[in-house]
Short mmCIF file of C-alpha atoms in Angstrom, two decimals:
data_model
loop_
_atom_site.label_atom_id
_atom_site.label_comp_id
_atom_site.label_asym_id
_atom_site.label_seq_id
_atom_site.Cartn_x
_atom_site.Cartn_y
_atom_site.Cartn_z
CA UNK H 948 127.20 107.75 99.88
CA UNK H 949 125.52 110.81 101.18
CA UNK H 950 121.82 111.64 102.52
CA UNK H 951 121.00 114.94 102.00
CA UNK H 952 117.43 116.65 101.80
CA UNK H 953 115.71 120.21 100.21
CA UNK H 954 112.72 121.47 101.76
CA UNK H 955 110.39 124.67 102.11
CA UNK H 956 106.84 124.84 104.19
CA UNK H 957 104.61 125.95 106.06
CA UNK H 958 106.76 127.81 108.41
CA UNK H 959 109.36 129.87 106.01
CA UNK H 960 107.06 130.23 102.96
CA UNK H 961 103.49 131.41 101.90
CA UNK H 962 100.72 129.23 100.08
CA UNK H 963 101.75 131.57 96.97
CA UNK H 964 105.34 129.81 96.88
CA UNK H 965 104.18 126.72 98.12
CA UNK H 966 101.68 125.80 95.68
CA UNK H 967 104.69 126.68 92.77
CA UNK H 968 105.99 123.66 93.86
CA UNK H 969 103.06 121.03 94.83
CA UNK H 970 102.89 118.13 92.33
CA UNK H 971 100.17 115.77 91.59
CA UNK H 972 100.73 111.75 91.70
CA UNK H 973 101.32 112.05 88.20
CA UNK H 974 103.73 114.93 88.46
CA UNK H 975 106.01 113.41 91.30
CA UNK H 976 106.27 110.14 89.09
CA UNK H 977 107.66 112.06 86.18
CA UNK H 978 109.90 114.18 88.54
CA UNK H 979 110.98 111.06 90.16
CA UNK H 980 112.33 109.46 86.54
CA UNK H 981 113.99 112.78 85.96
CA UNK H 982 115.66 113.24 89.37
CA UNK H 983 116.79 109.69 88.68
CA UNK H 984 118.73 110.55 85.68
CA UNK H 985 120.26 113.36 86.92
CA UNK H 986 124.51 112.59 87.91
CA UNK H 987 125.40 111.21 91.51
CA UNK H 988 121.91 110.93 92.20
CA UNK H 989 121.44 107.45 93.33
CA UNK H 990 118.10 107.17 94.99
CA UNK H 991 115.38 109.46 95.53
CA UNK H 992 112.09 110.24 96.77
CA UNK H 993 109.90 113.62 96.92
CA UNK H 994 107.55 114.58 99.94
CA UNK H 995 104.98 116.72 98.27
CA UNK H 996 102.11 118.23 100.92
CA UNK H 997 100.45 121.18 101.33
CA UNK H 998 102.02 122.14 104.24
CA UNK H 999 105.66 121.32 102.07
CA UNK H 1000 107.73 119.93 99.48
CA UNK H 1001 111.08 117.79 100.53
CA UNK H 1002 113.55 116.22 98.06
CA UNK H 1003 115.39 113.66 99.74
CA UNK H 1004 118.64 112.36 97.93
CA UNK H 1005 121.22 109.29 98.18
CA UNK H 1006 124.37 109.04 96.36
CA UNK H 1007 126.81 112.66 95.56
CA UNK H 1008 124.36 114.45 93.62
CA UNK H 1009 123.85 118.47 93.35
CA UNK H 1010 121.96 120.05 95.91
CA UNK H 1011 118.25 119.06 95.61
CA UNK H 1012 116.75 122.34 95.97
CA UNK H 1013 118.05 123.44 92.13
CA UNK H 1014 117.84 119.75 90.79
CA UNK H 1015 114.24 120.50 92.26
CA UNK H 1016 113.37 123.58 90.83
CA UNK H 1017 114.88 122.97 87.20
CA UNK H 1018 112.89 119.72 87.26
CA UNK H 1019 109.86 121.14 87.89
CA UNK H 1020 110.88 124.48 85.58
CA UNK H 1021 110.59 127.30 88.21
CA UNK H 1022 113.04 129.83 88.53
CA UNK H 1023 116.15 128.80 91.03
CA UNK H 1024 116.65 132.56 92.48
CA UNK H 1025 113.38 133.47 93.36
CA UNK H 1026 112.95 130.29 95.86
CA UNK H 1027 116.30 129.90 96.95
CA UNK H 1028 115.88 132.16 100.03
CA UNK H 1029 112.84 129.83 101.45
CA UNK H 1030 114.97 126.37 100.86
CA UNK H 1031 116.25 124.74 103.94
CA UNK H 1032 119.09 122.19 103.01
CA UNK H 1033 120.21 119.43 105.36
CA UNK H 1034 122.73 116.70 105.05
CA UNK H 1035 123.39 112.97 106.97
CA UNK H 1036 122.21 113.11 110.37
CA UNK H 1037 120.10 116.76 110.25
CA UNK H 1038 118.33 115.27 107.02
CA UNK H 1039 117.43 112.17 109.36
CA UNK H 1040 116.24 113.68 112.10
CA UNK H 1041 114.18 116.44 110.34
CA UNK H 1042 112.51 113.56 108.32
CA UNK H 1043 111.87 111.82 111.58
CA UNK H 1044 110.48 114.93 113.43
CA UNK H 1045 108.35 115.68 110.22
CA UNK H 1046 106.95 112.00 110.64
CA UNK H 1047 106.05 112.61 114.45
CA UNK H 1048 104.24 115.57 113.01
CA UNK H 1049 106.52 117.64 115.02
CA UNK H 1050 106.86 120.31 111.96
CA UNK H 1051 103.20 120.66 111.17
CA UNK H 1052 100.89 122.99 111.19
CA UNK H 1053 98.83 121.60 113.76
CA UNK H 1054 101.22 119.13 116.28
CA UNK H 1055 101.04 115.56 115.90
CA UNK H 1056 98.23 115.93 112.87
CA UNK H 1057 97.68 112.10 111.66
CA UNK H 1058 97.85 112.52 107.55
CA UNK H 1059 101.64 113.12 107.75
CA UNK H 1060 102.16 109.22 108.41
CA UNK H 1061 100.61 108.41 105.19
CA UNK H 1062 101.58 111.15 103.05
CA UNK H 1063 105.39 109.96 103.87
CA UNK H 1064 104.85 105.88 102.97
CA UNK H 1065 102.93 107.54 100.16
CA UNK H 1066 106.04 109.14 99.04
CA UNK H 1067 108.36 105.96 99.61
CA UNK H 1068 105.27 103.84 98.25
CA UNK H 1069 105.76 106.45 94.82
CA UNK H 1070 109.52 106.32 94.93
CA UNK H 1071 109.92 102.34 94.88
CA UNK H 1072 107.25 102.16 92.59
CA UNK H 1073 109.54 104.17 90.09
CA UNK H 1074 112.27 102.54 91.15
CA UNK H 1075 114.07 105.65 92.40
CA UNK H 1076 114.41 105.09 96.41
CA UNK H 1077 117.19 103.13 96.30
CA UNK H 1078 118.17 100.83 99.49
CA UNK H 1079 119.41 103.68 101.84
CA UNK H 1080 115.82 105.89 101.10
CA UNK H 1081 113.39 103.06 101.40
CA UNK H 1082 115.51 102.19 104.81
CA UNK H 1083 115.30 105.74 105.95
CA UNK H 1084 111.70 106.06 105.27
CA UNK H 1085 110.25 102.94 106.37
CA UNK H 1086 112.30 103.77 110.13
CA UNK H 1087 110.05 107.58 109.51
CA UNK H 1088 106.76 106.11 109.23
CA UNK H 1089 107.79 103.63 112.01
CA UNK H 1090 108.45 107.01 114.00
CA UNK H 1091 105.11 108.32 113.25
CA UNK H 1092 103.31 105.35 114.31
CA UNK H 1093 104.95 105.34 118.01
CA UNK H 1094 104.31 109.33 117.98
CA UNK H 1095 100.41 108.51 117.14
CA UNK H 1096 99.67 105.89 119.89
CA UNK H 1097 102.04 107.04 122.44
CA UNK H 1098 102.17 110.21 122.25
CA UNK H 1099 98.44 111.52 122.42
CA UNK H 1100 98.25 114.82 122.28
CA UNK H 1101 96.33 116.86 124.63
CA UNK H 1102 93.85 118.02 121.64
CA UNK H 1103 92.67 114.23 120.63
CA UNK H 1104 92.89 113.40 117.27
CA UNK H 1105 93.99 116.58 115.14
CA UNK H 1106 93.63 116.95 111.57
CA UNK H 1107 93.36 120.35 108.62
CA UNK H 1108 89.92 118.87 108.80
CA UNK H 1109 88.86 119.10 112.03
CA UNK H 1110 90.60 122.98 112.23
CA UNK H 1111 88.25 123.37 109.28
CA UNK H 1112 85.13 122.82 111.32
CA UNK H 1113 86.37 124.85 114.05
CA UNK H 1114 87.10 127.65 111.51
CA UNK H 1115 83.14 127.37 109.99
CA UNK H 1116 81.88 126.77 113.71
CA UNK H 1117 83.60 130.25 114.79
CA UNK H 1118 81.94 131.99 111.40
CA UNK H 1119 78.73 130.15 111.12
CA UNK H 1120 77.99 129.19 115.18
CA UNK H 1121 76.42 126.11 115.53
CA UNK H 1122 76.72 124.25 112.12
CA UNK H 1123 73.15 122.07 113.14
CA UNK H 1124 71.18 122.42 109.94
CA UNK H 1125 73.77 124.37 108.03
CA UNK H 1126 74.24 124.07 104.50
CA UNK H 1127 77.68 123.48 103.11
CA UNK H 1128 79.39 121.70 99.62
CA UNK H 1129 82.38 119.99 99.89
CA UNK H 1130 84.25 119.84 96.95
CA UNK H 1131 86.69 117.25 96.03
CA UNK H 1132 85.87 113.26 96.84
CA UNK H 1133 89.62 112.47 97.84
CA UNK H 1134 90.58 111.64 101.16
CA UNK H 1135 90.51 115.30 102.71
CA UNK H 1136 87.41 116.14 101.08
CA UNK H 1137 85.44 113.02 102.79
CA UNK H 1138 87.31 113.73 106.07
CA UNK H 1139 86.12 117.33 106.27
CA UNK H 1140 82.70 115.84 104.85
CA UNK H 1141 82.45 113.41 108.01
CA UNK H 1142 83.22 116.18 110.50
CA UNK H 1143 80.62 118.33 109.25
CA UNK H 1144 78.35 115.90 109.14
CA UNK H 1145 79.05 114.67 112.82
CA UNK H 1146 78.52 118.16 113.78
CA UNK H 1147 74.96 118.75 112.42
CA UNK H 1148 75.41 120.40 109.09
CA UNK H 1149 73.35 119.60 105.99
CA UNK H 1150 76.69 118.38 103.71
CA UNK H 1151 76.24 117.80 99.98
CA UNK H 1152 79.54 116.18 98.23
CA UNK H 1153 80.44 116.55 94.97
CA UNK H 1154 81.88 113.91 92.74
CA UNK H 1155 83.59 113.87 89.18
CA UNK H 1156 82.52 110.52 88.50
CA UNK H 1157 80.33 107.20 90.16
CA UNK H 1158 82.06 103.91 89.85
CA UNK H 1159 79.77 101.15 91.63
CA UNK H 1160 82.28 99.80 94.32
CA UNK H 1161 85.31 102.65 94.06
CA UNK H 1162 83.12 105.89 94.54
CA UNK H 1163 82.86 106.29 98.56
CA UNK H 1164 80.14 108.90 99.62
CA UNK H 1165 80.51 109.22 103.13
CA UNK H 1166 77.28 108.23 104.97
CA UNK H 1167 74.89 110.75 105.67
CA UNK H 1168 76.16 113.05 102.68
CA UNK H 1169 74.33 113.75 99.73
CA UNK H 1170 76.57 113.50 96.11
CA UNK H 1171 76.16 116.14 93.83
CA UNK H 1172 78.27 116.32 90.11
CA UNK H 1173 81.10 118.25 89.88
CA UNK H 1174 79.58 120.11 87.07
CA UNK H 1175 76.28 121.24 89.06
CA UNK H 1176 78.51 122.21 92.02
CA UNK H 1177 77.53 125.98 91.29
CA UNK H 1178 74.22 125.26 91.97
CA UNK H 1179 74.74 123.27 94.80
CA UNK H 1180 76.33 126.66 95.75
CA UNK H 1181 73.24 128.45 95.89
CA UNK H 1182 71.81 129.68 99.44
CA UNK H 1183 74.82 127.19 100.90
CA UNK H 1184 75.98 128.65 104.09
CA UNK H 1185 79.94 127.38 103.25
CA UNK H 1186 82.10 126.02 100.47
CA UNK H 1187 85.03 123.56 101.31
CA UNK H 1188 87.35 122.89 98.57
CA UNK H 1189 89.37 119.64 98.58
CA UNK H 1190 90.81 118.81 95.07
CA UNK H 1191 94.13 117.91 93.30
CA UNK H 1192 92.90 119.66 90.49
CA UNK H 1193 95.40 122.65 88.82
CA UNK H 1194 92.51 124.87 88.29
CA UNK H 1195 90.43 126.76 90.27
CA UNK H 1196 87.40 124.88 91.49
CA UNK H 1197 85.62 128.87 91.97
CA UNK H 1198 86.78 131.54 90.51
CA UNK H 1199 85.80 135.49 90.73
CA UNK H 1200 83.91 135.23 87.43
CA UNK H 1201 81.92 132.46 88.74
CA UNK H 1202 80.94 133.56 91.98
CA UNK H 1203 79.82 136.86 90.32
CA UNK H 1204 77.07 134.57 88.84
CA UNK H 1205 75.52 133.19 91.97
CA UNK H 1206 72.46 135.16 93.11
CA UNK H 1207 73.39 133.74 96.70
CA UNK H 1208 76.70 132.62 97.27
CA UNK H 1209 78.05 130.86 100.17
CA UNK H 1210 79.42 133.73 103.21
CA UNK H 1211 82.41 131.46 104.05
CA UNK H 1212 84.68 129.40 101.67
CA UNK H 1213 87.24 127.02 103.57
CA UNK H 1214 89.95 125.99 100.75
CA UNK H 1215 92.28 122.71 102.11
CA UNK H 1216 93.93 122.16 98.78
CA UNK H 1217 97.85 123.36 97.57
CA UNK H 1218 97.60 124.48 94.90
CA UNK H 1219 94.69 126.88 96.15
CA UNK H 1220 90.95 125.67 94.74
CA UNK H 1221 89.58 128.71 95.41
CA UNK H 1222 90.65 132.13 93.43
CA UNK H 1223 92.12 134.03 96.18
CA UNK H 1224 90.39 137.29 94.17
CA UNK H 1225 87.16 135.81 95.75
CA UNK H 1226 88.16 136.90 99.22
CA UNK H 1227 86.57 140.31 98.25
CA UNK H 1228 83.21 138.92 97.76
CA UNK H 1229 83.49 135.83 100.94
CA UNK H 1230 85.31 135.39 103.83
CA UNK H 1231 88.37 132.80 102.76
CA UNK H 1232 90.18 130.52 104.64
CA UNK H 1233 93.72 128.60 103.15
CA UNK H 1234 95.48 126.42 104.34
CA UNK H 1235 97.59 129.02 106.09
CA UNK H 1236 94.66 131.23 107.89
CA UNK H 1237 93.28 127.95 109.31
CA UNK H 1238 96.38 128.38 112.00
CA UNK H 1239 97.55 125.94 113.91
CA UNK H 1240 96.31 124.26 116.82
CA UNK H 1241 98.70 125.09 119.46
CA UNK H 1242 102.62 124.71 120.03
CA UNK H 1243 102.02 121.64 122.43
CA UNK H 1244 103.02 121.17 125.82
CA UNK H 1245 106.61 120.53 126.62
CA UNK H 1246 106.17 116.94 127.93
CA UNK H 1247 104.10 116.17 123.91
CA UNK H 1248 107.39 118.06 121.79
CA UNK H 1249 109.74 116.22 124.56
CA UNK H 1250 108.52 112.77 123.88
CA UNK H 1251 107.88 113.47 120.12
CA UNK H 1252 111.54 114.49 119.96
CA UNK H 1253 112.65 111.81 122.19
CA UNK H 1254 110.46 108.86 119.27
CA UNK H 1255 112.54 110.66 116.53
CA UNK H 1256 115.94 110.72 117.91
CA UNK H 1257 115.13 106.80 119.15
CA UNK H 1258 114.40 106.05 115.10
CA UNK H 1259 117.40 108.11 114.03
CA UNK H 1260 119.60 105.90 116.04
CA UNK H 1261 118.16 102.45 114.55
CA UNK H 1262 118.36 104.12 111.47
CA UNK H 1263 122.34 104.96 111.62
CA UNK H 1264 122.42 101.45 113.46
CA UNK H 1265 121.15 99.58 110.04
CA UNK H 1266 123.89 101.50 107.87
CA UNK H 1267 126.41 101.02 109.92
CA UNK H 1268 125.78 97.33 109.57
CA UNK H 1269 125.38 98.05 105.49
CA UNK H 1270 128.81 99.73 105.34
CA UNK H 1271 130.50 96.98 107.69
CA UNK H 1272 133.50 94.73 105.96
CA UNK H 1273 132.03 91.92 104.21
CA UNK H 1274 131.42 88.96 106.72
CA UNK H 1275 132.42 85.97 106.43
CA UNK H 1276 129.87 83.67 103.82
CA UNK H 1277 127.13 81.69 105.24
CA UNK H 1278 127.41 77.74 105.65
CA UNK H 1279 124.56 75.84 104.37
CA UNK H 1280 122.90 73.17 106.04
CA UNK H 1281 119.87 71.54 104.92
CA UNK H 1282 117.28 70.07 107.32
CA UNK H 1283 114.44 67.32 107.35
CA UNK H 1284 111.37 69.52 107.53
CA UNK H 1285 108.51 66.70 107.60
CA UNK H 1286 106.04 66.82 109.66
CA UNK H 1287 108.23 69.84 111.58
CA UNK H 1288 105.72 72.58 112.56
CA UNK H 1289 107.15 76.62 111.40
CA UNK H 1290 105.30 79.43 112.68
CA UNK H 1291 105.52 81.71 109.78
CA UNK H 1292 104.15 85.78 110.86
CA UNK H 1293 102.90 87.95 108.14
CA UNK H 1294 100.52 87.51 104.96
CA UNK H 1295 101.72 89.53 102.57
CA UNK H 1296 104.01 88.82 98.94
CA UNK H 1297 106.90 87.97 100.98
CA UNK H 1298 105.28 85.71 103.17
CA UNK H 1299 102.99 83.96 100.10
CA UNK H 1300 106.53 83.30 98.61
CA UNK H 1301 108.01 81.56 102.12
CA UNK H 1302 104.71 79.72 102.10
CA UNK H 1303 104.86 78.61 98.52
CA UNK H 1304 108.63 77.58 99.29
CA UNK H 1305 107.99 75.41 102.10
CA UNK H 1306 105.00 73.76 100.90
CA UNK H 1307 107.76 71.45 99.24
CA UNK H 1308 109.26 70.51 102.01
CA UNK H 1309 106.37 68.59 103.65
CA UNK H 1310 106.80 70.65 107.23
CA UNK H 1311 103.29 71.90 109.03
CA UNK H 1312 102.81 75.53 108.02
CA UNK H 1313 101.19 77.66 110.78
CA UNK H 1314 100.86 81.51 109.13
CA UNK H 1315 99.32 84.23 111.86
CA UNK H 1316 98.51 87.35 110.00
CA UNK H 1317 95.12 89.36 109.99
CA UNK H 1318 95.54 88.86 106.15
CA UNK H 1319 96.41 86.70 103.61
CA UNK H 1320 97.83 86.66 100.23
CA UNK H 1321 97.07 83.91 98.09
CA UNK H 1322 95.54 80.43 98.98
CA UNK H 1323 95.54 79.09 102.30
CA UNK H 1324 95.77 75.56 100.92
CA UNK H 1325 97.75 73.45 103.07
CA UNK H 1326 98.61 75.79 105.84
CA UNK H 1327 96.89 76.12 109.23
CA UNK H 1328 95.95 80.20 108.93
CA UNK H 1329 95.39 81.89 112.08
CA UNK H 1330 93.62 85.17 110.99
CA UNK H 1331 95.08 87.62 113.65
CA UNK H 1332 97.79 89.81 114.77
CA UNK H 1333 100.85 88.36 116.10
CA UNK H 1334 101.02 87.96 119.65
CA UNK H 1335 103.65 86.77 122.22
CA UNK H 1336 103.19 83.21 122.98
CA UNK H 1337 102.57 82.15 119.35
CA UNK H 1338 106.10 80.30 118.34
CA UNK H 1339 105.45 77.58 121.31
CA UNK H 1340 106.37 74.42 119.96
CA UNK H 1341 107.61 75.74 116.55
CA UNK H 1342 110.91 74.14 114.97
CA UNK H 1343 111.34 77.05 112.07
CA UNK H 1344 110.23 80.91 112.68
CA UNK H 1345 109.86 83.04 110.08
CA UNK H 1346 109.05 86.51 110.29
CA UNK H 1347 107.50 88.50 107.24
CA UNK H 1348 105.42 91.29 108.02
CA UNK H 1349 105.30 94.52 106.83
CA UNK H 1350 105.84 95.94 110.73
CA UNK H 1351 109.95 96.34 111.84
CA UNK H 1352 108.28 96.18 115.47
CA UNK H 1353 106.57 93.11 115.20
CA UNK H 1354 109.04 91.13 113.04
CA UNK H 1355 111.78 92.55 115.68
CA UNK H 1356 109.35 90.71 118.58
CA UNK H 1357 109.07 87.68 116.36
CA UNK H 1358 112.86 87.69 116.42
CA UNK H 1359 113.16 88.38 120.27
CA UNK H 1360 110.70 85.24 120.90
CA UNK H 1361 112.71 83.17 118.77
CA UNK H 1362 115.74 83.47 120.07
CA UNK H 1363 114.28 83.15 123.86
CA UNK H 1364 113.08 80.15 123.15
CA UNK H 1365 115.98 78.72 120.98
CA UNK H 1366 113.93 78.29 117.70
CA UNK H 1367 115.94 79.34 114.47
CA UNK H 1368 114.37 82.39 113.01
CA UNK H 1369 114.43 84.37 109.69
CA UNK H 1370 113.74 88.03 110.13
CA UNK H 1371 112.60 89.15 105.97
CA UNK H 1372 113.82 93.07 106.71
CA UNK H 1373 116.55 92.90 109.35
CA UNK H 1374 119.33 90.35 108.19
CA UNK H 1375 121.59 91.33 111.55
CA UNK H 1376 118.30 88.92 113.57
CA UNK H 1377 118.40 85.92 111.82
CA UNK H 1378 119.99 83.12 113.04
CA UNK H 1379 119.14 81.01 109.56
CA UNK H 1380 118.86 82.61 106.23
CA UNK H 1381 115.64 81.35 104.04
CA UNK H 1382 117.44 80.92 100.75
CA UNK H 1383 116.49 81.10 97.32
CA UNK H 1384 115.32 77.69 96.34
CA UNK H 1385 116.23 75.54 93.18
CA UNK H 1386 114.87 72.53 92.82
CA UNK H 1387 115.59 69.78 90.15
CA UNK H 1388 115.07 65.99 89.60
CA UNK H 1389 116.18 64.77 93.23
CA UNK H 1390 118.10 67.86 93.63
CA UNK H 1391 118.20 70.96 96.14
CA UNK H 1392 119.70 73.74 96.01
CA UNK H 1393 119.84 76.79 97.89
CA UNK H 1394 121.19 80.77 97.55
CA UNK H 1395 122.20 83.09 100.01
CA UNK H 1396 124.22 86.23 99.33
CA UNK H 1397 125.54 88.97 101.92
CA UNK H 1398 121.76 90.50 102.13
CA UNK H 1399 123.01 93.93 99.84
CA UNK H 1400 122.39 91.99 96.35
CA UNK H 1401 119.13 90.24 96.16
CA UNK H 1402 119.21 91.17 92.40
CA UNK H 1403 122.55 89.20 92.30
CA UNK H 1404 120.94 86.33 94.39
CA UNK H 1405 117.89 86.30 92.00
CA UNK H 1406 119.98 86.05 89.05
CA UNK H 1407 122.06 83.21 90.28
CA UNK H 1408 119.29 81.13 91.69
CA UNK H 1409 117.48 81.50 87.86
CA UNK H 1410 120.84 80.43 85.60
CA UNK H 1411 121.23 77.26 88.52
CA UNK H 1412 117.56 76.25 88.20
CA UNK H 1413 118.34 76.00 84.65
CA UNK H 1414 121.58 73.87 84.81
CA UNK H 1415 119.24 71.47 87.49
CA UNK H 1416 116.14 71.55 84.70
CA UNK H 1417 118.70 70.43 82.43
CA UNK H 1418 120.50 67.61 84.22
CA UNK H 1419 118.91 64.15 83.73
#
């Protein structure tokens, strides 16, 4: 089974072909269930930004960039030039570098970590990134989070939304007391909002809809409807645009009716918000004229580059494991857990289901996580991150969090100190595998399968819970 990846941006093609092929939530779901179908294609998950669009694919499928294009109904020959195809080890490394924020438009900008678990987050919830994908994209966004904190890059914290205020600071001068509509409420739109703010200006917000409790208005912003944003418009010094909408937010016609328009209009959104026709009548900015800021030093790209080929090689290290002969099966061995104290890390659905496992087995449950999911009944909850130190005196580890680095550490302590530990994402650090559990009148039993069929393991565990219901 093959990885190979599909990709134009910011660097090989303009907004005007980019925005041909930027999908909404809703459009990458329906893409995904099509790719899905589609033969040899075994898992897959689309990267959709407005700096680019990347089809990553698993299995022996055709190349992505026409499965791509025919999916989404655009003509293969007139984008075919501006596709970059990569396979195995280049398709790695590029999504890697991409994570590190390596290939954007401004180095090391700090949306590109969520915009790729947002894409794996899409892709399992369609049930298209099979194991190899989610693998590969979890080690990415692991990449980008090492990047971020050690890597800080000599321009602090850099963002489309902060080049945005630079842009309107070099047209406008100092923005104290300016007056400028943001349009759009989602996550870009309240970042460029907050800036603007924090720099003096006068920034009104504008909002589709008010749900008590979901709407966020950033602090110190007024909220205006969508529908009045024209008249917001009115004597403003600057528009920003912000939307995922597939229409223009401004158009020619409509700026034609203001008796005094804004003089700048900043548009962060792919497709473009703003009519690009309106660049006769205001100065317009796109997500391409905002620039970049800066190449980076050598010593930043260097120990970007250095995070991503670090990843790639813990990557290839996991699938060489998956495509390794079949071991030998494990040996089961059941243990008197009363009154035995196991240090269980992490608070999330995998860890709620160790918890409600064990509370059968009468041990002392000690769970350290920041969060918690479910009812702490029973267990001694320690509401913090993990930290060194914390499996003193356990009998059991387990380690559950959503965080390869931490439930890697978890490991490391556990084995220093001799304690048996189960590591949920990384079967090659266990030394004991947490089974599934059946249960009947006086009767254990327990499940374990080579760790590449859990949908095998769950499957056997249900049809022996019911020959143990059914035993008297």
């Amino acid at each position: 089974m093959s990885i190979v990846m599909s990709g134009l941006d910011c660097h090989r093609s303009s907004i005007a072909l980019r925005e041909r092929l930027a999908f909404s939530r809703q459009q990458v779901q329906a893409l995904l269930g099509w790719l899905r179908q589609q033969p040899g294609v075994e898992g897959c998950v689309l990267l959709s930004t407005c700096n680019r669009t990347e089809l990553y694919l698993s299995g022996e499928a055709e190349t992505p960039w026409r499965l791509l294009c025919r999916g989404a109904g655009v003509p293969e020959a007139e984008l075919e030039p501006y596709f970059t195809t990569r396979t195995e080890a280049d398709a790695v490394r590029h999504l890697m570098e991409v994570a590190c924020g390596l290939h954007s438009q401004i180095l090391g900008e700090n949306q590109i970590i969520t915009q790729v678990r947002t894409a794996m987050d899409l892709a399992q919830e369609e049930k298209t990134a099979d194991p190899v994908l989610a693998a590969l994209f979890r080690r990415a966004v692991t990449a980008g989070k090492r990047a971020r904190t050690e890597v800080p890059v000599s321009r602090g914290v850099p963002s489309m939304g902060s080049r945005c205020r630079e842009v309107l600071q070099q047209e406008l001068g100092d923005l104290a007391g300016k007056r400028i509509v943001v349009i759009g409420n989602g996550q870009m739109g309240r970042l460029a909002a907050e800036l603007l703010r924090d720099a003096g200006a006068k920034v009104q917000i504008t909002l589709r809809t008010y749900r008590h409790g979901h709407t966020v208005v950033p602090a110190g912003c007024a909220a205006v409807p969508y529908e009045e944003r024209f008249a917001a418009m009115e004597d403003a010094d600057a528009l920003v645009s912000a939307t995922a909408s597939p229409h223009y937010t401004l158009t020619l016609a409509q700026l034609h009716e203001m008796q005094h328009p804004p003089k700048v209009a900043v548009d962060l959104a792919v497709p473009r918000d703003v009519d690009p026709a309106c660049a006769g009548m205001l100065r317009c900015y796109d997500t391409d004229a905002l620039g970049t800021g800066g190449p980076g030093s050598p010593e930043e790209l260097e120990a970007m580059r250095a995070i991503a080929g670090e990843e790639l090689e813990k990557f290839f290290q996991w699938r060489r494991w998956q495509l390794a002969p079949e071991k030998p099966p494990k040996f089961p061995l059941f243990l008197d857990l009363s009154g035995k104290k196991v240090v269980l890390v992490g608070g999330g659905t995998i860890a709620a289901r160790r918890i409600g496992v064990l509370r059968i087995f009468g041990c002392d449950i000690v769970v350290i996580s920041p969060s918690l999911k479910g009812k702490a009944d029973g267990v001694t909850w320690i509401p913090r991150a993990y930290a060194p130190g914390d499996l003193e005196g356990a009998f059991l580890a387990i380690a559950a969090t959503d965080d390869r680095q931490v439930n890697h550490q978890v490991g490391e302590e556990a084995r220093r100190l001799g304690i048996p530990v189960s590591v949920a994402d990384c079967e090659a650090e266990c030394s004991f595998y947490f089974p599934a559990v059946c249960t009947g009148d006086n009767l254990v039993a327990g499940v374990v399968s080579s760790g590449k069929n859990h949908h095998k393991t769950a499957r056997a565990a249900r049809e022996i819970r019911k020959v143990l219901e059914e035993l008297e």
